[in-house]
Short mmCIF file of C-alpha atoms and ligand atoms in Angstrom, two decimals:
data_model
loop_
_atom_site.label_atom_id
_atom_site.label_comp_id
_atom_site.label_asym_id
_atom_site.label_seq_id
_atom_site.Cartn_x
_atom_site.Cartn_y
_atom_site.Cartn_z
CA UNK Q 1 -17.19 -16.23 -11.59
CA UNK Q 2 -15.67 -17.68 -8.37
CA UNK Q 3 -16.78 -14.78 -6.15
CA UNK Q 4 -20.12 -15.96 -6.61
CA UNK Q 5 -22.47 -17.92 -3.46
CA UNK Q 6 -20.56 -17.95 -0.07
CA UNK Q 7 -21.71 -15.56 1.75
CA UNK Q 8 -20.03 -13.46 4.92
CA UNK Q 9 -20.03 -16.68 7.82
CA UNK Q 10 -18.94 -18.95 4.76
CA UNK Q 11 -15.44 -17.26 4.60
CA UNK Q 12 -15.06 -17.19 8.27
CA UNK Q 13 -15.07 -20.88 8.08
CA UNK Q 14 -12.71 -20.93 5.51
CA UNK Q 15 -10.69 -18.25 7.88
CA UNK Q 16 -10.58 -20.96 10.49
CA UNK Q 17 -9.35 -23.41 8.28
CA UNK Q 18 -6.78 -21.40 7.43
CA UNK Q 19 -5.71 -21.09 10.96
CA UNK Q 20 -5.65 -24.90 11.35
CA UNK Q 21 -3.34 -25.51 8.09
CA UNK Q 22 -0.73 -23.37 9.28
CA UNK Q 23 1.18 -25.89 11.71
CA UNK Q 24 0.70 -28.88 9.41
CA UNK Q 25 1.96 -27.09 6.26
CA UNK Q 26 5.15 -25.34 8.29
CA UNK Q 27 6.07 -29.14 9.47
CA UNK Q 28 5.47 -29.78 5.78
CA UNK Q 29 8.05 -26.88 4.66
CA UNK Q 30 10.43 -27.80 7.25
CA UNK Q 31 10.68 -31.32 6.20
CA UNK Q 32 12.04 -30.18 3.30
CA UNK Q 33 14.66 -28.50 4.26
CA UNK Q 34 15.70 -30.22 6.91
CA UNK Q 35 14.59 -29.62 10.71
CA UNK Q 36 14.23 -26.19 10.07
CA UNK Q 37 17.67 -25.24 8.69
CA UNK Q 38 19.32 -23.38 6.03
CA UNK Q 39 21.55 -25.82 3.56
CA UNK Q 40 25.07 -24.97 3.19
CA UNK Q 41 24.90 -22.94 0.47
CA UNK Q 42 21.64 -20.83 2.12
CA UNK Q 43 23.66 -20.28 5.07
CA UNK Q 44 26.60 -18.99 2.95
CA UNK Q 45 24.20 -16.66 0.84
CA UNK Q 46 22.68 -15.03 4.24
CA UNK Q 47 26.19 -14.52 5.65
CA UNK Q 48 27.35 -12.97 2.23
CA UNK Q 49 24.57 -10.35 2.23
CA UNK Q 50 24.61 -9.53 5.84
CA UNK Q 51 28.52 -8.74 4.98
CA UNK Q 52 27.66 -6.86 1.94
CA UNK Q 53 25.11 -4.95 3.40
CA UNK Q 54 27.66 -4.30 6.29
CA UNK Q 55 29.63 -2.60 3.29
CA UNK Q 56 27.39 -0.35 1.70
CA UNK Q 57 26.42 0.99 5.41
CA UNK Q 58 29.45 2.08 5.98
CA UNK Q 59 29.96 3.57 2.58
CA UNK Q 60 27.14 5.56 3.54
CA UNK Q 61 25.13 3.86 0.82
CA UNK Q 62 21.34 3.53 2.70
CA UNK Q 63 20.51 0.79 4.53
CA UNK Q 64 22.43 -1.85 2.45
CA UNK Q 65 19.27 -4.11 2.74
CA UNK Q 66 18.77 -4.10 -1.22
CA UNK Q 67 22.32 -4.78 -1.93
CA UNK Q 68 22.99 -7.15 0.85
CA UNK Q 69 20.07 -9.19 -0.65
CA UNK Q 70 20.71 -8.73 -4.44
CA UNK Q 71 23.81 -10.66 -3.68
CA UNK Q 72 22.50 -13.36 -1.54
CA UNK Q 73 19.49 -14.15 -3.98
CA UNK Q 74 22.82 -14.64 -6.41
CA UNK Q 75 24.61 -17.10 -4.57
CA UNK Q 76 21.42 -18.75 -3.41
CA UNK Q 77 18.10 -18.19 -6.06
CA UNK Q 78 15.76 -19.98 -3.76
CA UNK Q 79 16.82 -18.27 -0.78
CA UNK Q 80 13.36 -16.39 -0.14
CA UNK Q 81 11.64 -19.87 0.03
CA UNK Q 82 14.25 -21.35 2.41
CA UNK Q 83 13.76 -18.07 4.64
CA UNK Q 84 10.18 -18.19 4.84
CA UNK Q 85 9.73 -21.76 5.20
CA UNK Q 86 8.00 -22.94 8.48
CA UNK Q 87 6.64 -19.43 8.79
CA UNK Q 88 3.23 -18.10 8.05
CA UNK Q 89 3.09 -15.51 5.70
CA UNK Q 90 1.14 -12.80 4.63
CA UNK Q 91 1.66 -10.30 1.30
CA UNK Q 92 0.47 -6.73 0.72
CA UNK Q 93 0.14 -5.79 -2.78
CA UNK Q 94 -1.64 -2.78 -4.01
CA UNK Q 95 -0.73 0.44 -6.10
CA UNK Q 96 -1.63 2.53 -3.02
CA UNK Q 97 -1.82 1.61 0.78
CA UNK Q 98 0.59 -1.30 1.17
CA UNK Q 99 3.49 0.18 3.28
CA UNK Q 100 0.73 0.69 5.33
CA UNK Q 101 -1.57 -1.78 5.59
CA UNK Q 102 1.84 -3.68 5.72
CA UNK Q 103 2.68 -1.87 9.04
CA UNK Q 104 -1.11 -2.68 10.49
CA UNK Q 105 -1.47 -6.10 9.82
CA UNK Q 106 1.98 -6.27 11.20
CA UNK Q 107 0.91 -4.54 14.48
CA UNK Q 108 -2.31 -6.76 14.26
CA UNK Q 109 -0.83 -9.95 14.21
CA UNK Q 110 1.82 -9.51 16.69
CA UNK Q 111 -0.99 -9.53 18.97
CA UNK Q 112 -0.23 -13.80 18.86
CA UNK Q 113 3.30 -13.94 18.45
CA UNK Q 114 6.48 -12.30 16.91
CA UNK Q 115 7.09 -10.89 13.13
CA UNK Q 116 9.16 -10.60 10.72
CA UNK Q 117 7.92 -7.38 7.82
CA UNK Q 118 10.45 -5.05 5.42
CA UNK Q 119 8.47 -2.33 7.67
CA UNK Q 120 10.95 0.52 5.43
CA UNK Q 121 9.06 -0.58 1.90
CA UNK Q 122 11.83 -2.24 0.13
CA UNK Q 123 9.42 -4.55 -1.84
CA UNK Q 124 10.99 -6.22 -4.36
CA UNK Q 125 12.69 -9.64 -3.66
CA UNK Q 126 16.08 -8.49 -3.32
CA UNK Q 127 14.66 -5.86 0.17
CA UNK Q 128 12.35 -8.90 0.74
CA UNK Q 129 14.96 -11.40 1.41
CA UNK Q 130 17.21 -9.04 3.04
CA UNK Q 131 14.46 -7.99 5.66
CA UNK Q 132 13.51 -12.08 6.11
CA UNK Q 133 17.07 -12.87 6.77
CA UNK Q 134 17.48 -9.80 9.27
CA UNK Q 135 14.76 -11.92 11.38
CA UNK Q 136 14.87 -15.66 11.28
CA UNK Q 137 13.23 -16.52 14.43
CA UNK Q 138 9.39 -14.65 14.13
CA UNK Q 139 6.28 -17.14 13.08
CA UNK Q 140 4.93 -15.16 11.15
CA UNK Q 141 5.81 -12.54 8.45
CA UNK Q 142 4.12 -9.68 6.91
CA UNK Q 143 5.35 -8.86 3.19
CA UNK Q 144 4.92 -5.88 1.36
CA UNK Q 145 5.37 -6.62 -2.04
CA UNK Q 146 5.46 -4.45 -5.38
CA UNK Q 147 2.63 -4.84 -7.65
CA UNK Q 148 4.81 -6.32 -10.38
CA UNK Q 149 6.40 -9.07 -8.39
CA UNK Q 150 3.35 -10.02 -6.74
CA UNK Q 151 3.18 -13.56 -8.67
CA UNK Q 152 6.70 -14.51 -8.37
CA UNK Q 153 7.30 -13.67 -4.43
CA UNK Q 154 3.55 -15.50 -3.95
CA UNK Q 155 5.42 -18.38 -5.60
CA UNK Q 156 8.28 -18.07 -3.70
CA UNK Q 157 7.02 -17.71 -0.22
CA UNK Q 158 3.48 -19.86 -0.46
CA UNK Q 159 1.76 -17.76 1.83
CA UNK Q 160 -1.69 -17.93 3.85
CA UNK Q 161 -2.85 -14.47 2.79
CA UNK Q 162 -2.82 -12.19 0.15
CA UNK Q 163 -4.55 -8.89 0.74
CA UNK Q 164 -4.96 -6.53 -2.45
CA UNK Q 165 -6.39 -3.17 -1.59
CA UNK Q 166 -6.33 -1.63 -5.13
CA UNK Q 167 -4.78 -1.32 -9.00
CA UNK Q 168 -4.71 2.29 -10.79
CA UNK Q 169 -2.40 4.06 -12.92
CA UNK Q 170 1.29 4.65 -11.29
CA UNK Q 171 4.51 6.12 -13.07
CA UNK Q 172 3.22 6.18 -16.39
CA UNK Q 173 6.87 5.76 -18.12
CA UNK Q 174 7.54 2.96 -15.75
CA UNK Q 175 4.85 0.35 -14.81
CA UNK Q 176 3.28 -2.04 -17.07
CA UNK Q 177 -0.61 -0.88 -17.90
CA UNK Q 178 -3.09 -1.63 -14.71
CA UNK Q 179 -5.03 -3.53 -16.85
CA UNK Q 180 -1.94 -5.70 -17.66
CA UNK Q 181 -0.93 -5.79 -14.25
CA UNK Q 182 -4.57 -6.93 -13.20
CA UNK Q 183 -3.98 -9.88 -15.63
CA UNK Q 184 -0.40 -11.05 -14.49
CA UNK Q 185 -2.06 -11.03 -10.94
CA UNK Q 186 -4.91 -13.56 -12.21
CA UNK Q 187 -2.74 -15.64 -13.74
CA UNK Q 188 -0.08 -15.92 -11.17
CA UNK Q 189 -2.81 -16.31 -8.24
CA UNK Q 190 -5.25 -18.45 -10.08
CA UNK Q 191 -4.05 -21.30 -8.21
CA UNK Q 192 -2.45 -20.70 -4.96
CA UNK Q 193 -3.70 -22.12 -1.96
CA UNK Q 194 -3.99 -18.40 0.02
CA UNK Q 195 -6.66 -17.01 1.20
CA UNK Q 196 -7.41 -13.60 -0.66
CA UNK Q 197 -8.31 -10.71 1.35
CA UNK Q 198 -9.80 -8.87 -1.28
CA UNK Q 199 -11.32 -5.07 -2.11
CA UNK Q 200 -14.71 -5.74 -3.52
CA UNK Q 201 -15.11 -1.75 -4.59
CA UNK Q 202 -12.16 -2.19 -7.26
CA UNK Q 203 -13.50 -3.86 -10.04
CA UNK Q 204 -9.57 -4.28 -11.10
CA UNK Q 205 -9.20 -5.98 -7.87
CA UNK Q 206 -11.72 -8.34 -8.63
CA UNK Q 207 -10.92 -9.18 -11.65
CA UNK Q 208 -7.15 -9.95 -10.28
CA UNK Q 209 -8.62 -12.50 -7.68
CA UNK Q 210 -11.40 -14.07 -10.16
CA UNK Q 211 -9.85 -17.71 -10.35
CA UNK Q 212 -8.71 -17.72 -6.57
CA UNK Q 213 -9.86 -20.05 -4.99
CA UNK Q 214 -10.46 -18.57 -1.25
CA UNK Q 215 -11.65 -15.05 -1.39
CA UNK Q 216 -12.53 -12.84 1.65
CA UNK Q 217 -14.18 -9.66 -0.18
CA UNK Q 218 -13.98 -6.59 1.90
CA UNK Q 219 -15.54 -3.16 0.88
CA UNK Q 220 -12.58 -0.88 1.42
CA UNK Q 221 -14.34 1.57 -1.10
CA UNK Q 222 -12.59 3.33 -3.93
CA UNK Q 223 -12.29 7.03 -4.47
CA UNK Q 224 -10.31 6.97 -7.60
CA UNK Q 225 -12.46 5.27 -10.33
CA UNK Q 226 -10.71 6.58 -13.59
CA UNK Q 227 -9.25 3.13 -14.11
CA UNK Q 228 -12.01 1.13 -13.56
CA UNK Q 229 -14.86 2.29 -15.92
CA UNK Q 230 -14.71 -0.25 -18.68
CA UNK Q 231 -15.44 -4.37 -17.69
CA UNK Q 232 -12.32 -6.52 -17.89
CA UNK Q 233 -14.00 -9.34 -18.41
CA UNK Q 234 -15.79 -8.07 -22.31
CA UNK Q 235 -14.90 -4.89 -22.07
CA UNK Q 236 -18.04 -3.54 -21.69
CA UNK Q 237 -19.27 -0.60 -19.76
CA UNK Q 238 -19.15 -0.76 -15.82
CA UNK Q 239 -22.61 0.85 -14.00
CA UNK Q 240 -21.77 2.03 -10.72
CA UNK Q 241 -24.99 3.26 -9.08
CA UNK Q 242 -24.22 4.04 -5.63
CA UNK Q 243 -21.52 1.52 -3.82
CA UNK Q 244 -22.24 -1.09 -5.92
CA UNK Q 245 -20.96 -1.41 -9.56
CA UNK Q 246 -21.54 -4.20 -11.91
CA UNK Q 247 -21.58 -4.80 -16.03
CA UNK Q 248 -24.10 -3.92 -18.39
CA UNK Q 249 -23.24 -6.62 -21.03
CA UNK Q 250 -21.99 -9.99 -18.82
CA UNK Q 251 -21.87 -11.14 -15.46
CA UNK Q 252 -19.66 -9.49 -13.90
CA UNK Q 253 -20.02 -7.51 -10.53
CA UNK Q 254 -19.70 -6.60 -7.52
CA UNK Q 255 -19.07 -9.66 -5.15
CA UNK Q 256 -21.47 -9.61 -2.00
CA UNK Q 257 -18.26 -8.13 1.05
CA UNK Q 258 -17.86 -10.21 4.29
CA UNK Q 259 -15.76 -7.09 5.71
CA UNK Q 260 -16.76 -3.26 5.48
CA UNK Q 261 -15.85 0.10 5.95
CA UNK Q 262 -18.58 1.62 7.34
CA UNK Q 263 -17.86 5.19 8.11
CA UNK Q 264 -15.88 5.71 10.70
CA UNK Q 265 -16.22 1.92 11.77
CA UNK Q 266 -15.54 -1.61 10.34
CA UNK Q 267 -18.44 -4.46 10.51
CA UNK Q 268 -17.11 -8.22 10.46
CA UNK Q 269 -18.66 -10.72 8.71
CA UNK Q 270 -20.68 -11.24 12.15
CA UNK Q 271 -22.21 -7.82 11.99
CA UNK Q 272 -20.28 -6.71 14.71
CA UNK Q 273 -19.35 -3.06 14.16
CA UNK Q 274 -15.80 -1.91 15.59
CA UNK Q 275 -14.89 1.77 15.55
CA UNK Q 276 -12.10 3.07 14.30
CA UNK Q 277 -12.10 6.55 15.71
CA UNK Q 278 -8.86 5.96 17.80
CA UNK Q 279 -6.77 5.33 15.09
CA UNK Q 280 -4.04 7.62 14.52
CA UNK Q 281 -3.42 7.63 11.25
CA UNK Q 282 -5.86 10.05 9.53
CA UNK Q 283 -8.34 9.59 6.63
CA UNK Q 284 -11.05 7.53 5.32
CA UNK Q 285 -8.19 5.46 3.19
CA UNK Q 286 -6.39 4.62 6.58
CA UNK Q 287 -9.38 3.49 7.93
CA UNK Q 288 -9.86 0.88 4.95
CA UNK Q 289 -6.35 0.02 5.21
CA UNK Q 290 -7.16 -0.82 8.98
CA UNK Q 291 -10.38 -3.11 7.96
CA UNK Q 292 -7.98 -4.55 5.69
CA UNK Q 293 -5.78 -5.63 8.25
CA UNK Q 294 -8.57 -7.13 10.48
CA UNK Q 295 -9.72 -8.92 8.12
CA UNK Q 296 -6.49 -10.60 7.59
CA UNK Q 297 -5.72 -11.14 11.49
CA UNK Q 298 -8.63 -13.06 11.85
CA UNK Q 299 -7.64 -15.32 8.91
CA UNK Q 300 -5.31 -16.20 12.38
CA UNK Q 301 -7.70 -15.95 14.69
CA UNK Q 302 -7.15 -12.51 15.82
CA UNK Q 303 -10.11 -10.79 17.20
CA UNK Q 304 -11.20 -7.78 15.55
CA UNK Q 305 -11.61 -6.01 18.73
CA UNK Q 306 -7.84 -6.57 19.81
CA UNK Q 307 -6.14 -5.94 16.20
CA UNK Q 308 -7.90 -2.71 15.85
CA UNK Q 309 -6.48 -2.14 19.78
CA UNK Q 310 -3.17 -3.02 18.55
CA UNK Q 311 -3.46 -0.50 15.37
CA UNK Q 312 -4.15 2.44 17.41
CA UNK Q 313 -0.61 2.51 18.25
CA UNK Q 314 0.81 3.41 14.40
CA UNK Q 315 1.23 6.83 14.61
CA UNK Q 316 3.14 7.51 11.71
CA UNK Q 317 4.70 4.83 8.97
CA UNK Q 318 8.29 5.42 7.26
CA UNK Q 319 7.33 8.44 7.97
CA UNK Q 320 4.41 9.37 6.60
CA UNK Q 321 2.11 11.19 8.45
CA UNK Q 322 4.32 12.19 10.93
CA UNK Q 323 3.65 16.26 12.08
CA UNK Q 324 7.76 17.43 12.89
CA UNK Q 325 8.29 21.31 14.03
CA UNK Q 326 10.85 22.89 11.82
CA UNK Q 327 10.87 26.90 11.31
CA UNK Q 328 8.79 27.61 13.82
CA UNK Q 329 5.85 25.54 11.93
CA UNK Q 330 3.98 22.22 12.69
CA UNK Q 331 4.37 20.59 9.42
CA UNK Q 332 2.30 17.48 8.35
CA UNK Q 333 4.18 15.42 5.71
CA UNK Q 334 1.87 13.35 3.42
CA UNK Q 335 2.81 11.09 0.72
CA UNK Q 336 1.06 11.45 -2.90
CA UNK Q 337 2.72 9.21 -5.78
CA UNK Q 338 -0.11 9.09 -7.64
CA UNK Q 339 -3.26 10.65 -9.08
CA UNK Q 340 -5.60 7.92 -6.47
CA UNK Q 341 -2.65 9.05 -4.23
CA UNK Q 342 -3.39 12.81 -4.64
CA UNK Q 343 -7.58 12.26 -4.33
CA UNK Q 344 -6.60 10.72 -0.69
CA UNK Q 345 -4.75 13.19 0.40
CA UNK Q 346 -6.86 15.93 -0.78
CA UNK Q 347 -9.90 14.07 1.50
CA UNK Q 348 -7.24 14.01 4.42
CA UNK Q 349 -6.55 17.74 3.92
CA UNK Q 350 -10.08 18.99 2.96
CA UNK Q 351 -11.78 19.43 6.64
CA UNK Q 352 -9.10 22.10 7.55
CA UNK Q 353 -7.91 25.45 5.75
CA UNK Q 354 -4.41 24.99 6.50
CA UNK Q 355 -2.13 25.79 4.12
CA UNK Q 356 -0.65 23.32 1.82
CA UNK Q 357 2.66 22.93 0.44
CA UNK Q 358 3.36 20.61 -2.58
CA UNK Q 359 6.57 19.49 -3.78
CA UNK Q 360 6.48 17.34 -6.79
CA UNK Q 361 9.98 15.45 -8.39
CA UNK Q 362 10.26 13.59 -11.56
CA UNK Q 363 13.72 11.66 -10.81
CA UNK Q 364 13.68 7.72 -11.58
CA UNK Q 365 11.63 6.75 -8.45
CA UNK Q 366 9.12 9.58 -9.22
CA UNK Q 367 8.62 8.40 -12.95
CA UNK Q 368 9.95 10.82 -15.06
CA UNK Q 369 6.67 11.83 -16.79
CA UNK Q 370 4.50 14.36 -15.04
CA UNK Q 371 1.22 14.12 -17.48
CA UNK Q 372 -0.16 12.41 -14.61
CA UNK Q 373 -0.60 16.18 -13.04
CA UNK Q 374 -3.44 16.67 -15.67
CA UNK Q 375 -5.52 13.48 -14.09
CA UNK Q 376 -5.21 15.02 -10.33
CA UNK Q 377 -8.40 17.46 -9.84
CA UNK Q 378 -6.43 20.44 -8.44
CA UNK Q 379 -9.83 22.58 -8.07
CA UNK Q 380 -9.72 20.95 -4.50
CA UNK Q 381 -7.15 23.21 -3.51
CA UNK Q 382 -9.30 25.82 -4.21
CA UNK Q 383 -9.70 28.82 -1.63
CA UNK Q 384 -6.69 28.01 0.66
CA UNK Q 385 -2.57 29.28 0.67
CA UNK Q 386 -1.00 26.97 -1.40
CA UNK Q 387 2.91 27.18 -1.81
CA UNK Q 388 4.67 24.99 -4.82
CA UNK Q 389 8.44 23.81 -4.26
CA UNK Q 390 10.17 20.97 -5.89
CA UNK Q 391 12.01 19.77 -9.04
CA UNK Q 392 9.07 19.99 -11.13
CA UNK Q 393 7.51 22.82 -9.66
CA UNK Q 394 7.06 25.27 -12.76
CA UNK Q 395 5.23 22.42 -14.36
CA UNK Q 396 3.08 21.81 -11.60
CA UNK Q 397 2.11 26.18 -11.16
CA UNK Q 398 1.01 25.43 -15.41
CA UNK Q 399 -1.42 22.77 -13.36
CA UNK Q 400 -2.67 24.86 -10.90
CA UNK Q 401 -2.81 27.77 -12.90
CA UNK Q 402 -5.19 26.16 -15.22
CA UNK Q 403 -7.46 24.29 -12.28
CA UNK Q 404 -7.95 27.81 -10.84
CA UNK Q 405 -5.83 27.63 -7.79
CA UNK Q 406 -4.40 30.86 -5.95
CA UNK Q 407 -0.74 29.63 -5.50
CA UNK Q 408 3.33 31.31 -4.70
CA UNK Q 409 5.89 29.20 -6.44
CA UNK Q 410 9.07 28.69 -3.76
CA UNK Q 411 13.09 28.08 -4.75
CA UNK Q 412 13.12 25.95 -1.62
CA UNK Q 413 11.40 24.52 1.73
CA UNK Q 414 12.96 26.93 4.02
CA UNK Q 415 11.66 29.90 1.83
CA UNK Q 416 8.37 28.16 1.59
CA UNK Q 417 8.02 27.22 4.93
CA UNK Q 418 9.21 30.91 6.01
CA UNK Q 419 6.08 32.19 4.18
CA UNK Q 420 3.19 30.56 5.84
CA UNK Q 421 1.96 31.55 8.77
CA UNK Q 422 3.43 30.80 12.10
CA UNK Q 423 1.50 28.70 14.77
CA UNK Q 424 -0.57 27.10 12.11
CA UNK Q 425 -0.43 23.32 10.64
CA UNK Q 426 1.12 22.97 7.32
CA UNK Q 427 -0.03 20.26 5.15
CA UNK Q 428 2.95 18.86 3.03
CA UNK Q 429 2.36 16.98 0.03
CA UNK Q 430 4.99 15.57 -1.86
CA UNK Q 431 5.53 12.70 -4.66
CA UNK Q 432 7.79 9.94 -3.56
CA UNK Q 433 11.97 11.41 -3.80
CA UNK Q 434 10.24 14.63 -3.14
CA UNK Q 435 8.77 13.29 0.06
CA UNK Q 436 12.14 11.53 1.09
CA UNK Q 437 14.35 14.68 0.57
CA UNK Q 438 11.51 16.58 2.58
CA UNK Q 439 11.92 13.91 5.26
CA UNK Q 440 16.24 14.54 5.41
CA UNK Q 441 15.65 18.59 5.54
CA UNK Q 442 13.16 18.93 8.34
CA UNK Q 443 14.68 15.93 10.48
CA UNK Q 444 11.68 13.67 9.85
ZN1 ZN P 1 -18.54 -7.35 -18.83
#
């Protein structure tokens, strides 16, 4: 395995070479195009989207970022390349975490200069392109990219770092298999010249960035192991005594982590321990999303110190996490796609006895199939006022009928919302168009 021998201060060398290849290769890229320019036909492609994007704004169609860049990538296929060229890059890829992480690194590196991110998650190259051509001018750029373009927009941008946080199982009608998607990840990154910032404690993970070349393993931890008990390398079973997991039948394991989460702090590959108390995003996965994100600043020479400084400013992101008054209420809006999604939250939630409301959707973006609901442990909910709205929210009262949970099904927010009590924090937790139509009601 390729994980194997280089301990923590071996990938901070590599993390300084890294920062020394970044002029040399932008000269490189800009050679190629030409002093930095678009060609002709680039230029035109930009200009096209920007106009159609114009468009669908004022039909009151979104953003028009998706659009606007469907259309340029027509007129111009290689237009993500020719945007990103001269600039160093970074992509976020990950089932959970990456808008995120996205935002943190982001905040992180802006700490040396300007840059460019699609900070409003549209991940797939057509939102890509659209957010690179909305800012030509920053260094550097922060990419969150979907899981299942990972490969292609790695190929297409040639970027310095790749950090992926985790793999587990996502709109079940929808999405390729994790273990697929684990594959098409090693192939497509088996040999780019980024550095990996890696999560050690996903065994999926590891697999994914097992014929990479630079690694940086961090132990971002993994509460959701469903996914991961079987070894993709023989298929044998995975032993997972403690933190540390490893094969029973070959040699696969746990790679030794330069970067931890350590409680409520992160320890460099130096030892030195940083807290991360003052973030204000909550929960134990925000605080491995953070670690994340120093450990990919100082692939730029970004102290750990002054990134974590810098990430105590995100207090909510697209907004998630955000606490908005509506009805007389302080409600907390959390976002839970996902059955590793769901365990989060529930850790986020589980120090308080507030009540929670959960709205769950099953339009296109949601994934059409709820089964999932049967792999979220429910029981958690146990013991506090829980109040069920949403599309889907018969089949979700079936769930929590079953896990035990005391719970009043709503017709809508406001009636929800009416219902709990007044002065007290309610904890909203909705899948993905659930979340967004959430968002539009209460003015989030
Ligand atoms: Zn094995």
């Amino acid at each position: 395995m390729a994980h194997g021998g280089v301990g923590p201060a071996g990938r901070l060398a590599e993390g300084h070479r890294v920062t020394t290849t970044v002029a040399a290769d932008g000269d490189e890229k800009a050679a190629r195009t030409g002093a930095g320019g678009l060609p002709a036909r680039a230029k035109v492609a930009v200009a096209a989207g920007k106009v159609t994007g114009a468009v669908s704004r004022a039909a009151g169609r979104g953003s028009g970022a998706v659009i606007g860049g469907r259309v340029a990538l027509r007129l111009d296929p290689e237009l993500l390349g020719r945007l990103t060229t001269g600039r160093a890059c970074v992509l976020v890829s990950a089932t959970n975490g990456k808008t995120t992480t996205t935002r943190l690194a982001a905040e992180a590196l802006r700490a040396i200069g300007p840059v460019a991110s699609n900070a409003l998650g549209a991940n797939m190259p057509a939102g890509i392109t659209a957010a690179m051509a909305q800012d030509r001018d920053a260094r550097f750029a922060v990419i969150e990219v979907d899981e299942k373009y990972l490969p292609t927009v790695a190929e297409q941008t040639r970027p310095k770092a790749i950090a992926l946080l985790n793999l587990s199982r996502d709109q079940l009608d929808r999405a390729a298999e994790t273990r697929m998607l684990a594959q098409r990840w090693r192939d497509g990154l088996a040999g780019t010249a980024a550095t990996l910032v890696a999560n050690a404690d996903d065994p999926l993970v590891v697999w994914a960035a097992g014929l990479a070349q630079h690694v940086v393993w961090v132990a971002a931890g993994q509460s959701w192991q469903e996914d991961a008990w079987s070894c993709p390398q023989c298929g044998g079973v995975l032993h997972r005594p403690d933190e540390d997991w490893g094969c029973a039948s070959c040699d696969f394991r746990r790679p030794e982590p330069a970067w931890a989460l350590e409680g409520d702090a992160l320890r460099d590959p130096q030892g030195g321990r940083v807290e991360l108390t003052g973030l204000r995003l909550p929960g134990r996965a925000n605080r491995a999303n953070a670690t994340t994100a120093a450990a990919v600043a100082s692939l730029f020479g970004v102290d750990a110190q002054v990134a974590v400084k810098r990430m105590e400013q995100v207090t909510a992101v697209a907004g998630r996490y955000d606490t908005v008054r509506y009805r007389g209420r302080a409600l907390r809006l959390l976002l839970a796609k996902n059955p590793a999604g769901w365990l989060e939250t529930f850790d986020l939630v589980s120090g308080t006895d507030h009540p929670v409301l959960l709205s769950v959707n099953a339009l296109s973006a949601d994934g059409t199939d709820t089964s999932w609901l049967w792999d979220v442990d429910y029981t958690r909910l146990r013991g506090r006022p829980v109040l069920v709205i949403g599309q889907r929210r018969l089949d979700l009262a079936v769930r929590l009928q079953v896990a035990g949970v005391d719970f009043t099904v709503y017709d809508d927010v406001d009636a929800a919302v009416d219902a709990a009590p007044p002065a007290q924090i309610v904890e909203v937790i909705a899948n993905y168009t659930a979340f967004q139509q959430l968002r539009q009601r209460v003015g989030a």
